[in-house]
Amino acid sequence: MSEVPERWRWFAEGRFGLFIHWGPYSMWGRGEQVLLRERLDQAEYERRSCLWNPERYDPCEWARVARRAGMKYAVLTSRHHDGYCLWDSRLTDYTSAAQAPRRDFVREFLEAFRAEGLRVGLYYSFMDARIPGFWEGPGGLPEEWEAFREYVHGQVRELLTGYGKVDVFWFDGAWPRSQAEWKSRELVEMMRALQPDILINNRLGHAEPAAAGDEHAVEDAGLAAEPGDFGTPEHRIVAEDRLWESCQVSTQRLWGYAIGERWRSADHLLSFLVEAAVRGGNLLLNVGPTPDGTFPQEFVERAEAIGQWLDVHGEAIYGQGGGDVTEFITYGWQTVRGNNLYLVIRFWHGGETLRMPGLKTRVRRAVLLTSGQELGVEQSRDFLTLRGLPAEPPTPLFPVIRLECEEAPEAWDWAKGRLWKHDPRINTQWAAARGRTVWVGR
Ligand code: GLC
């Protein structure tokens, strides 16, 4: 990837953000798309949504959880596909400010998170599933479509004028309309004029009018022609040749609050973060707050555990750099920061030594970062052997060993090819040392 501009370095180095999917849909407890997926009665959904009043919403508490989790930024759904706005929009009265709460939730969010030292972002859905003009587009209902498109542009303008600096703008729900239909180029120009430093994601609509298109087709089809400052692989961790951020749920599938949803364990969530860091990208980890405005306890516990781990091992995660230098996949992951190679170990086997193949660079010193203990280092041409590892796992999450190398860590060519790709004959001599027969003792 080419050099990251200075104004976006916080993103490239921060690595870890919080995604918050919250709105009246939380009352149904079946995820953020319940209106659309279940084609609920529109009038009834709207009636209940106008009464929604999450009195326990305290974004200062949310921000504390995020900071303690080691997150560097957060993105809140200012409006999802159901059309309800969490800010005081002058373009509609379907807002938290005009309805029961009488509060500007977006403003409170932005202020609280900034005060906690985090960068702030807003998710905004193009789609408003209530609006026939959205579904029909310019071909079907030209006037309604045009009014709705202007509404969208107007709302984005509101969010970028009345609320101070917004670091990230996160579009979604452009499907089934194209960039041309949304006038995405104009939209982006307006946004950059208002907020020159803003990072805009890639979900700005299809390149061609694509009534039959699928939202992820653009993502899958190759990214070069796509606009936006960063890619957003969803439920997947794949590197892109630009800034990117994998968004992941902390439950099994849904983004919005879901009653009885199953939670992924802290180590599962942490593995997402490590894998993103290995591939040089970010993790945007989602929480769906409850209808009364609190984070589910399951999330808080996991966030806390990850934060404690990052307090000790953060140097292996934050900052630019990749990983995956040599053959280590059976043990865990490797990240590189300068001349340090970090081994993030998935399981602790309890033995006194750990043997890693293929590292060409000389190692000066090895430290078990988790406890600060210095480890013994022996290095032959092909193998690094670390000694003095404790029998008990030093943390319930992933222990990390920092290898302080003489130069930027590099592998021998055979190890770059990994076990299955290098010349198989390098194993011949090693095998022949035993003999040449399938029989034992002949
Ligand atoms: C999908 C879903 C949407 C969610 C988004 C987050 O596009 O449609 O509900 O907000 O993913 O990336």
Tab-separated table of C-alpha atoms and ligand atoms in Angstrom:
chain	number	residue	atom	x	y	z
A	1	MET	CA	0.000	0.000	0.000
A	2	SER	CA	1.268	3.480	-0.782
A	3	GLU	CA	2.163	5.889	2.009
A	4	VAL	CA	-0.778	6.794	4.245
A	5	PRO	CA	-1.366	10.569	4.310
A	6	GLU	CA	-0.501	12.179	7.635
A	7	ARG	CA	-4.127	13.124	8.337
A	8	TRP	CA	-5.167	9.469	8.255
A	9	ARG	CA	-2.302	7.978	10.198
A	10	TRP	CA	-4.405	7.780	13.352
A	11	PHE	CA	-6.615	5.301	11.483
A	12	ALA	CA	-3.800	3.205	10.055
A	13	GLU	CA	-2.092	3.041	13.437
A	14	GLY	CA	-5.151	2.834	15.659
A	15	ARG	CA	-6.220	-0.541	14.325
A	16	PHE	CA	-9.221	-1.017	16.577
A	17	GLY	CA	-12.606	0.707	16.528
A	18	LEU	CA	-16.096	0.222	17.912
A	19	PHE	CA	-19.154	-0.088	15.693
A	20	ILE	CA	-22.460	0.734	17.384
A	21	HIS	CA	-25.742	-0.344	15.800
A	22	TRP	CA	-28.509	1.272	17.742
A	23	GLY	CA	-31.973	2.567	17.054
A	24	PRO	CA	-35.606	1.805	17.813
A	25	TYR	CA	-35.157	-1.625	16.191
A	26	SER	CA	-33.429	-2.674	19.402
A	27	MET	CA	-36.917	-2.875	20.953
A	28	TRP	CA	-37.828	-5.780	18.693
A	29	GLY	CA	-34.638	-7.605	19.688
A	30	ARG	CA	-34.183	-9.278	16.322
A	31	GLY	CA	-31.451	-7.210	14.773
A	32	GLU	CA	-31.271	-3.911	12.927
A	33	GLN	CA	-33.149	-4.997	9.818
A	34	VAL	CA	-36.296	-6.354	11.442
A	35	LEU	CA	-38.618	-3.878	9.695
A	36	LEU	CA	-37.375	-4.850	6.269
A	37	ARG	CA	-36.612	-8.529	6.771
A	38	GLU	CA	-39.980	-9.282	8.297
A	39	ARG	CA	-41.850	-6.645	6.293
A	40	LEU	CA	-43.476	-5.393	9.454
A	41	ASP	CA	-46.422	-3.072	9.307
A	42	GLN	CA	-44.871	0.329	8.579
A	43	ALA	CA	-47.339	2.404	10.557
A	44	GLU	CA	-47.083	0.199	13.630
A	45	TYR	CA	-43.269	0.199	13.505
A	46	GLU	CA	-43.280	3.968	13.241
A	47	ARG	CA	-45.742	4.372	16.092
A	48	ARG	CA	-43.651	2.268	18.448
A	49	SER	CA	-40.429	3.897	17.298
A	50	CYS	CA	-41.768	7.356	18.094
A	51	LEU	CA	-42.410	6.166	21.655
A	52	TRP	CA	-38.955	4.648	22.033
A	53	ASN	CA	-37.253	6.354	24.951
A	54	PRO	CA	-33.943	4.803	26.005
A	55	GLU	CA	-33.526	6.568	29.299
A	56	ARG	CA	-30.345	4.793	30.269
A	57	TYR	CA	-28.406	5.985	27.242
A	58	ASP	CA	-25.163	7.337	28.666
A	59	PRO	CA	-22.564	7.749	25.924
A	60	CYS	CA	-19.927	8.708	28.494
A	61	GLU	CA	-20.215	5.181	29.858
A	62	TRP	CA	-20.062	3.747	26.322
A	63	ALA	CA	-16.952	5.800	25.638
A	64	ARG	CA	-15.272	4.534	28.806
A	65	VAL	CA	-15.915	0.947	27.782
A	66	ALA	CA	-14.452	1.651	24.346
A	67	ARG	CA	-11.362	3.387	25.685
A	68	ARG	CA	-10.717	0.669	28.231
A	69	ALA	CA	-11.070	-1.898	25.449
A	70	GLY	CA	-8.155	-0.204	23.693
A	71	MET	CA	-10.320	1.105	20.874
A	72	LYS	CA	-9.191	4.290	19.165
A	73	TYR	CA	-12.392	5.300	17.420
A	74	ALA	CA	-16.094	4.582	17.280
A	75	VAL	CA	-18.782	4.686	14.610
A	76	LEU	CA	-22.449	5.137	15.505
A	77	THR	CA	-25.452	4.455	13.251
A	78	SER	CA	-26.869	7.953	12.858
A	79	ARG	CA	-29.613	6.436	10.745
A	80	HIS	CA	-30.127	2.829	9.704
A	81	HIS	CA	-32.378	1.332	7.019
A	82	ASP	CA	-35.525	1.982	9.066
A	83	GLY	CA	-35.133	5.729	8.589
A	84	TYR	CA	-35.157	6.777	12.251
A	85	CYS	CA	-32.588	9.511	12.894
A	86	LEU	CA	-30.547	9.730	16.072
A	87	TRP	CA	-29.913	13.436	15.596
A	88	ASP	CA	-31.912	16.613	15.399
A	89	SER	CA	-32.502	16.628	11.660
A	90	ARG	CA	-34.435	19.588	10.337
A	91	LEU	CA	-35.433	17.561	7.285
A	92	THR	CA	-37.719	15.134	9.126
A	93	ASP	CA	-39.413	14.773	12.478
A	94	TYR	CA	-38.632	11.063	12.668
A	95	THR	CA	-35.780	11.738	15.071
A	96	SER	CA	-34.728	11.206	18.652
A	97	ALA	CA	-34.890	14.972	19.080
A	98	ALA	CA	-38.477	15.437	17.862
A	99	GLN	CA	-39.927	12.213	19.297
A	100	ALA	CA	-40.052	10.739	22.797
A	101	PRO	CA	-36.427	11.131	23.934
A	102	ARG	CA	-36.196	14.818	23.006
A	103	ARG	CA	-32.442	14.359	22.827
A	104	ASP	CA	-29.846	14.630	20.102
A	105	PHE	CA	-28.210	11.248	20.526
A	106	VAL	CA	-25.584	11.852	17.855
A	107	ARG	CA	-24.388	15.068	19.461
A	108	GLU	CA	-24.166	13.393	22.853
A	109	PHE	CA	-22.256	10.479	21.324
A	110	LEU	CA	-19.764	12.712	19.521
A	111	GLU	CA	-19.091	14.838	22.567
A	112	ALA	CA	-18.697	11.909	24.931
A	113	PHE	CA	-16.326	9.945	22.715
A	114	ARG	CA	-14.196	12.941	21.859
A	115	ALA	CA	-13.926	13.750	25.549
A	116	GLU	CA	-12.617	10.244	26.145
A	117	GLY	CA	-9.916	10.832	23.521
A	118	LEU	CA	-11.402	8.728	20.740
A	119	ARG	CA	-11.920	9.603	17.110
A	120	VAL	CA	-15.519	9.648	15.976
A	121	GLY	CA	-17.431	8.363	12.998
A	122	LEU	CA	-20.997	8.233	11.766
A	123	TYR	CA	-22.659	5.419	9.912
A	124	TYR	CA	-25.395	6.577	7.552
A	125	SER	CA	-27.709	4.378	5.515
A	126	PHE	CA	-28.685	5.637	2.090
A	127	MET	CA	-31.618	3.286	2.235
A	128	ASP	CA	-34.740	4.386	4.029
A	129	ALA	CA	-36.988	1.379	3.664
A	130	ARG	CA	-40.102	3.474	4.294
A	131	ILE	CA	-39.764	5.434	1.085
A	132	PRO	CA	-41.309	4.082	-2.136
A	133	GLY	CA	-39.144	6.401	-4.225
A	134	PHE	CA	-36.045	4.674	-2.885
A	135	TRP	CA	-37.294	1.285	-4.049
A	136	GLU	CA	-38.491	2.481	-7.428
A	137	GLY	CA	-35.573	4.763	-8.207
A	138	PRO	CA	-35.486	7.463	-10.878
A	139	GLY	CA	-37.022	5.145	-13.461
A	140	GLY	CA	-40.106	4.275	-11.430
A	141	LEU	CA	-40.942	7.334	-9.354
A	142	PRO	CA	-38.737	10.137	-10.661
A	143	GLU	CA	-40.039	12.971	-8.512
A	144	GLU	CA	-40.125	11.028	-5.286
A	145	TRP	CA	-36.706	9.627	-6.021
A	146	GLU	CA	-35.288	13.070	-6.650
A	147	ALA	CA	-36.765	14.436	-3.435
A	148	PHE	CA	-35.407	11.496	-1.493
A	149	ARG	CA	-31.931	11.819	-3.018
A	150	GLU	CA	-31.882	15.469	-2.031
A	151	TYR	CA	-32.981	14.489	1.444
A	152	VAL	CA	-30.005	12.137	1.697
A	153	HIS	CA	-27.556	14.797	0.538
A	154	GLY	CA	-29.164	17.292	2.891
A	155	GLN	CA	-28.854	14.984	5.873
A	156	VAL	CA	-25.199	14.277	5.181
A	157	ARG	CA	-24.638	18.020	4.997
A	158	GLU	CA	-26.361	18.476	8.349
A	159	LEU	CA	-24.187	15.872	9.992
A	160	LEU	CA	-21.031	17.446	8.625
A	161	THR	CA	-21.895	21.035	9.446
A	162	GLY	CA	-23.584	21.086	12.806
A	163	TYR	CA	-21.436	18.648	14.777
A	164	GLY	CA	-17.791	19.650	14.657
A	165	LYS	CA	-15.106	17.430	13.242
A	166	VAL	CA	-16.255	14.014	12.110
A	167	ASP	CA	-13.319	11.706	11.447
A	168	VAL	CA	-15.073	8.887	9.591
A	169	PHE	CA	-18.200	8.723	7.479
A	170	TRP	CA	-19.514	5.227	6.976
A	171	PHE	CA	-22.096	4.800	4.232
A	172	ASP	CA	-24.195	1.691	3.822
A	173	GLY	CA	-27.392	0.538	2.151
A	174	ALA	CA	-26.782	2.106	-1.256
A	175	TRP	CA	-28.236	-1.011	-2.848
A	176	PRO	CA	-30.031	-1.185	-5.288
A	177	ARG	CA	-29.133	2.250	-6.553
A	178	SER	CA	-25.946	3.184	-8.391
A	179	GLN	CA	-23.375	5.878	-7.745
A	180	ALA	CA	-24.782	7.803	-10.670
A	181	GLU	CA	-28.266	7.647	-9.210
A	182	TRP	CA	-27.104	8.793	-5.796
A	183	LYS	CA	-24.845	11.434	-7.340
A	184	SER	CA	-22.172	10.044	-5.098
A	185	ARG	CA	-19.414	12.048	-6.710
A	186	GLU	CA	-21.153	15.328	-5.901
A	187	LEU	CA	-21.916	14.049	-2.453
A	188	VAL	CA	-18.273	13.228	-1.784
A	189	GLU	CA	-17.134	16.588	-3.152
A	190	MET	CA	-19.516	18.359	-0.828
A	191	MET	CA	-18.281	16.280	2.096
A	192	ARG	CA	-14.636	17.010	1.372
A	193	ALA	CA	-15.365	20.707	1.059
A	194	LEU	CA	-17.000	20.649	4.491
A	195	GLN	CA	-14.538	18.307	6.191
A	196	PRO	CA	-11.249	18.001	4.310
A	197	ASP	CA	-9.749	15.399	6.648
A	198	ILE	CA	-12.702	13.049	6.699
A	199	LEU	CA	-12.284	9.380	5.815
A	200	ILE	CA	-15.150	8.113	3.673
A	201	ASN	CA	-15.798	4.408	3.259
A	202	ASN	CA	-16.377	2.605	-0.022
A	203	ARG	CA	-20.099	1.879	0.025
A	204	LEU	CA	-21.229	4.642	-2.275
A	205	GLY	CA	-23.323	2.617	-4.666
A	206	HIS	CA	-22.698	0.523	-7.732
A	207	ALA	CA	-20.552	1.760	-10.538
A	208	GLU	CA	-23.332	1.070	-13.061
A	209	PRO	CA	-27.066	1.369	-12.599
A	210	ALA	CA	-27.692	-2.101	-11.241
A	211	ALA	CA	-31.272	-2.748	-10.389
A	212	ALA	CA	-30.553	-6.435	-10.159
A	213	GLY	CA	-27.181	-5.851	-8.518
A	214	ASP	CA	-26.063	-7.166	-5.235
A	215	GLU	CA	-24.458	-4.832	-2.756
A	216	HIS	CA	-21.386	-6.978	-2.291
A	217	ALA	CA	-20.793	-7.466	-5.996
A	218	VAL	CA	-18.754	-4.269	-6.153
A	219	GLU	CA	-16.657	-5.411	-3.254
A	220	ASP	CA	-16.066	-8.802	-4.812
A	221	ALA	CA	-15.500	-7.630	-8.363
A	222	GLY	CA	-12.188	-5.884	-7.770
A	223	LEU	CA	-11.743	-2.676	-5.971
A	224	ALA	CA	-9.783	-0.416	-8.236
A	225	ALA	CA	-12.738	1.417	-9.733
A	226	GLU	CA	-14.409	1.851	-6.413
A	227	PRO	CA	-14.530	5.229	-4.733
A	228	GLY	CA	-13.971	5.810	-1.041
A	229	ASP	CA	-10.915	6.090	1.148
A	230	PHE	CA	-11.084	2.710	2.770
A	231	GLY	CA	-12.490	-0.736	2.132
A	232	THR	CA	-14.974	-2.433	4.444
A	233	PRO	CA	-14.814	-6.218	4.159
A	234	GLU	CA	-17.757	-7.445	6.174
A	235	HIS	CA	-17.620	-10.633	8.260
A	236	ARG	CA	-14.279	-11.279	6.563
A	237	ILE	CA	-10.688	-10.263	7.030
A	238	VAL	CA	-9.081	-9.697	3.666
A	239	ALA	CA	-6.293	-7.279	2.878
A	240	GLU	CA	-6.870	-4.583	0.297
A	241	ASP	CA	-4.402	-2.391	-1.481
A	242	ARG	CA	-5.548	0.691	0.403
A	243	LEU	CA	-6.716	1.433	3.915
A	244	TRP	CA	-9.227	-1.150	5.039
A	245	GLU	CA	-11.239	-2.141	8.028
A	246	SER	CA	-12.957	-5.444	8.607
A	247	CYS	CA	-16.276	-5.050	10.384
A	248	GLN	CA	-17.295	-7.950	12.569
A	249	VAL	CA	-20.104	-8.721	14.937
A	250	SER	CA	-19.346	-9.818	18.482
A	251	THR	CA	-22.343	-12.123	18.378
A	252	GLN	CA	-22.995	-14.703	15.687
A	253	ARG	CA	-24.691	-12.709	12.988
A	254	LEU	CA	-26.725	-9.610	13.845
A	255	TRP	CA	-25.512	-6.035	14.264
A	256	GLY	CA	-28.467	-4.625	16.160
A	257	TYR	CA	-29.477	-5.937	19.578
A	258	ALA	CA	-30.899	-9.459	19.465
A	259	ILE	CA	-32.491	-11.199	22.392
A	260	GLY	CA	-30.735	-14.442	23.244
A	261	GLU	CA	-28.070	-14.059	20.530
A	262	ARG	CA	-24.940	-16.107	21.067
A	263	TRP	CA	-21.723	-14.304	21.898
A	264	ARG	CA	-18.323	-15.041	20.538
A	265	SER	CA	-15.692	-15.522	23.201
A	266	ALA	CA	-13.084	-12.873	24.024
A	267	ASP	CA	-10.327	-14.900	22.381
A	268	HIS	CA	-12.410	-15.322	19.240
A	269	LEU	CA	-12.898	-11.545	19.029
A	270	LEU	CA	-9.267	-10.898	19.830
A	271	SER	CA	-8.224	-13.249	17.039
A	272	PHE	CA	-10.081	-10.957	14.606
A	273	LEU	CA	-8.030	-8.026	15.809
A	274	VAL	CA	-4.775	-9.929	15.563
A	275	GLU	CA	-5.583	-11.186	12.086
A	276	ALA	CA	-6.463	-7.702	10.910
A	277	ALA	CA	-3.165	-6.410	12.306
A	278	VAL	CA	-1.232	-9.246	10.640
A	279	ARG	CA	-2.697	-8.247	7.276
A	280	GLY	CA	-2.214	-4.547	7.843
A	281	GLY	CA	-5.811	-3.488	8.463
A	282	ASN	CA	-8.273	-2.515	11.171
A	283	LEU	CA	-11.018	-4.228	13.081
A	284	LEU	CA	-14.323	-2.443	13.651
A	285	LEU	CA	-15.975	-4.556	16.309
A	286	ASN	CA	-19.701	-4.206	16.702
A	287	VAL	CA	-21.998	-3.912	19.671
A	288	GLY	CA	-25.781	-3.668	19.564
A	289	PRO	CA	-26.898	-1.769	22.671
A	290	THR	CA	-30.123	-2.740	24.434
A	291	PRO	CA	-33.369	-0.804	23.899
A	292	ASP	CA	-32.807	1.069	27.156
A	293	GLY	CA	-29.446	2.306	25.937
A	294	THR	CA	-26.862	0.153	27.671
A	295	PHE	CA	-24.187	-2.180	26.356
A	296	PRO	CA	-25.008	-5.835	26.994
A	297	GLN	CA	-22.957	-7.128	29.900
A	298	GLU	CA	-21.524	-9.891	27.697
A	299	PHE	CA	-20.001	-7.260	25.480
A	300	VAL	CA	-18.597	-5.218	28.351
A	301	GLU	CA	-16.842	-8.270	29.770
A	302	ARG	CA	-15.263	-9.160	26.458
A	303	ALA	CA	-14.233	-5.576	25.766
A	304	GLU	CA	-12.655	-5.392	29.212
A	305	ALA	CA	-10.669	-8.606	28.686
A	306	ILE	CA	-9.377	-7.450	25.313
A	307	GLY	CA	-8.462	-4.061	26.767
A	308	GLN	CA	-6.465	-5.645	29.569
A	309	TRP	CA	-4.650	-7.767	27.035
A	310	LEU	CA	-3.899	-4.707	24.893
A	311	ASP	CA	-2.561	-2.837	27.937
A	312	VAL	CA	0.245	-5.394	28.055
A	313	HIS	CA	0.531	-6.484	24.423
A	314	GLY	CA	-0.626	-3.422	22.497
A	315	GLU	CA	2.782	-2.827	20.910
A	316	ALA	CA	2.191	-5.980	18.847
A	317	ILE	CA	-1.059	-4.577	17.437
A	318	TYR	CA	-1.024	-0.793	17.164
A	319	GLY	CA	0.977	0.984	14.511
A	320	GLN	CA	1.505	0.315	10.859
A	321	GLY	CA	3.175	-2.837	9.719
A	322	GLY	CA	2.179	-6.281	8.675
A	323	GLY	CA	3.154	-9.705	9.808
A	324	ASP	CA	3.271	-13.289	8.766
A	325	VAL	CA	7.008	-13.411	8.131
A	326	THR	CA	7.774	-17.078	8.453
A	327	GLU	CA	6.167	-20.423	9.119
A	328	PHE	CA	4.266	-20.135	12.411
A	329	ILE	CA	0.667	-20.796	11.514
A	330	THR	CA	0.245	-23.799	13.768
A	331	TYR	CA	1.152	-21.747	16.841
A	332	GLY	CA	-0.573	-18.493	16.068
A	333	TRP	CA	0.322	-15.237	14.364
A	334	GLN	CA	3.248	-12.917	13.780
A	335	THR	CA	3.215	-9.148	13.575
A	336	VAL	CA	6.113	-6.878	12.708
A	337	ARG	CA	6.810	-3.447	14.128
A	338	GLY	CA	10.180	-2.046	13.085
A	339	ASN	CA	12.832	-4.627	13.961
A	340	ASN	CA	10.575	-6.493	16.349
A	341	LEU	CA	8.788	-9.665	15.445
A	342	TYR	CA	5.911	-10.482	17.770
A	343	LEU	CA	4.727	-14.040	18.155
A	344	VAL	CA	1.112	-14.058	19.250
A	345	ILE	CA	0.571	-17.559	20.505
A	346	ARG	CA	-2.796	-19.202	20.316
A	347	PHE	CA	-2.150	-22.096	22.678
A	348	TRP	CA	0.345	-22.790	25.367
A	349	HIS	CA	1.747	-26.295	25.201
A	350	GLY	CA	3.462	-26.200	28.578
A	351	GLY	CA	6.878	-27.323	27.317
A	352	GLU	CA	10.053	-25.475	28.128
A	353	THR	CA	11.067	-24.740	24.529
A	354	LEU	CA	9.472	-23.344	21.426
A	355	ARG	CA	10.956	-24.000	18.022
A	356	MET	CA	10.272	-21.784	15.032
A	357	PRO	CA	11.620	-22.418	11.534
A	358	GLY	CA	12.739	-20.158	8.772
A	359	LEU	CA	13.744	-16.859	10.318
A	360	LYS	CA	16.772	-15.493	8.518
A	361	THR	CA	17.307	-12.400	10.618
A	362	ARG	CA	19.377	-12.711	13.762
A	363	VAL	CA	17.524	-12.357	17.033
A	364	ARG	CA	19.247	-10.318	19.740
A	365	ARG	CA	16.845	-10.888	22.536
A	366	ALA	CA	13.520	-12.582	23.210
A	367	VAL	CA	11.076	-11.435	25.854
A	368	LEU	CA	7.819	-13.012	26.926
A	369	LEU	CA	5.932	-9.749	26.796
A	370	THR	CA	3.113	-11.107	28.908
A	371	SER	CA	5.292	-11.406	32.019
A	372	GLY	CA	8.403	-9.475	31.043
A	373	GLN	CA	10.535	-12.611	31.374
A	374	GLU	CA	13.597	-12.833	29.152
A	375	LEU	CA	13.833	-16.102	27.227
A	376	GLY	CA	16.894	-18.033	26.100
A	377	VAL	CA	17.663	-17.749	22.386
A	378	GLU	CA	19.434	-20.328	20.247
A	379	GLN	CA	19.565	-19.837	16.549
A	380	SER	CA	20.901	-22.177	13.899
A	381	ARG	CA	20.647	-21.373	10.222
A	382	ASP	CA	17.078	-22.574	9.897
A	383	PHE	CA	15.699	-22.760	13.404
A	384	LEU	CA	15.128	-20.465	16.289
A	385	THR	CA	14.751	-22.192	19.635
A	386	LEU	CA	13.428	-20.262	22.587
A	387	ARG	CA	14.063	-21.621	26.058
A	388	GLY	CA	12.760	-21.088	29.547
A	389	LEU	CA	9.066	-20.866	28.761
A	390	PRO	CA	6.834	-21.240	31.831
A	391	ALA	CA	4.723	-24.374	32.165
A	392	GLU	CA	1.515	-22.464	32.878
A	393	PRO	CA	-0.021	-20.152	30.273
A	394	PRO	CA	0.906	-16.634	31.366
A	395	THR	CA	-2.492	-15.226	30.294
A	396	PRO	CA	-5.865	-16.779	29.514
A	397	LEU	CA	-5.778	-14.950	26.168
A	398	PHE	CA	-2.812	-15.058	23.793
A	399	PRO	CA	0.710	-14.888	25.217
A	400	VAL	CA	3.086	-12.782	23.131
A	401	ILE	CA	6.830	-13.168	22.638
A	402	ARG	CA	8.786	-10.213	21.348
A	403	LEU	CA	11.793	-11.110	19.233
A	404	GLU	CA	14.132	-8.154	19.037
A	405	CYS	CA	15.921	-8.621	15.739
A	406	GLU	CA	19.073	-7.061	14.348
A	407	GLU	CA	17.210	-5.824	11.297
A	408	ALA	CA	13.673	-5.851	9.965
A	409	PRO	CA	12.686	-9.503	10.325
A	410	GLU	CA	12.853	-11.617	7.213
A	411	ALA	CA	12.479	-15.295	6.388
A	412	TRP	CA	14.571	-17.585	4.225
A	413	ASP	CA	13.044	-18.070	0.810
A	414	TRP	CA	11.996	-21.621	1.567
A	415	ALA	CA	10.076	-20.407	4.608
A	416	LYS	CA	8.425	-17.580	2.712
A	417	GLY	CA	6.940	-20.317	0.547
A	418	ARG	CA	5.610	-21.968	3.687
A	419	LEU	CA	5.560	-25.642	4.309
A	420	TRP	CA	3.749	-26.731	1.158
A	421	LYS	CA	5.168	-24.387	-1.408
A	422	HIS	CA	8.923	-24.611	-1.136
A	423	ASP	CA	11.151	-27.164	-2.830
A	424	PRO	CA	10.190	-30.461	-1.165
A	425	ARG	CA	13.731	-31.828	-1.584
A	426	ILE	CA	14.996	-29.754	1.323
A	427	ASN	CA	13.423	-32.466	3.485
A	428	THR	CA	15.273	-35.364	1.849
A	429	GLN	CA	18.432	-35.296	3.902
A	430	TRP	CA	16.529	-34.903	7.105
A	431	ALA	CA	14.359	-37.918	6.282
A	432	ALA	CA	17.285	-40.001	5.039
A	433	ALA	CA	19.100	-39.623	8.340
A	434	ARG	CA	16.713	-42.253	9.647
A	435	GLY	CA	17.149	-44.677	6.721
A	436	ARG	CA	15.114	-45.391	3.632
A	437	THR	CA	12.569	-48.044	4.515
A	438	VAL	CA	9.045	-48.101	5.837
A	439	TRP	CA	10.104	-50.803	8.292
A	440	VAL	CA	11.179	-50.101	11.814
A	441	GLY	CA	14.666	-51.312	12.712
A	442	ARG	CA	15.944	-52.487	9.322
B	1	GLC	C1	-24.818	-4.964	6.186
B	1	GLC	C2	-26.212	-4.869	6.729
B	1	GLC	C3	-26.414	-3.762	7.693
B	1	GLC	C4	-25.242	-3.476	8.581
B	1	GLC	C5	-23.953	-3.469	7.801
B	1	GLC	C6	-22.720	-3.293	8.611
B	1	GLC	O1	-24.621	-4.163	5.072
B	1	GLC	O2	-27.144	-4.743	5.700
B	1	GLC	O3	-27.524	-4.007	8.457
B	1	GLC	O4	-25.445	-2.235	9.127
B	1	GLC	O5	-23.835	-4.667	7.126
B	1	GLC	O6	-21.585	-3.463	7.815
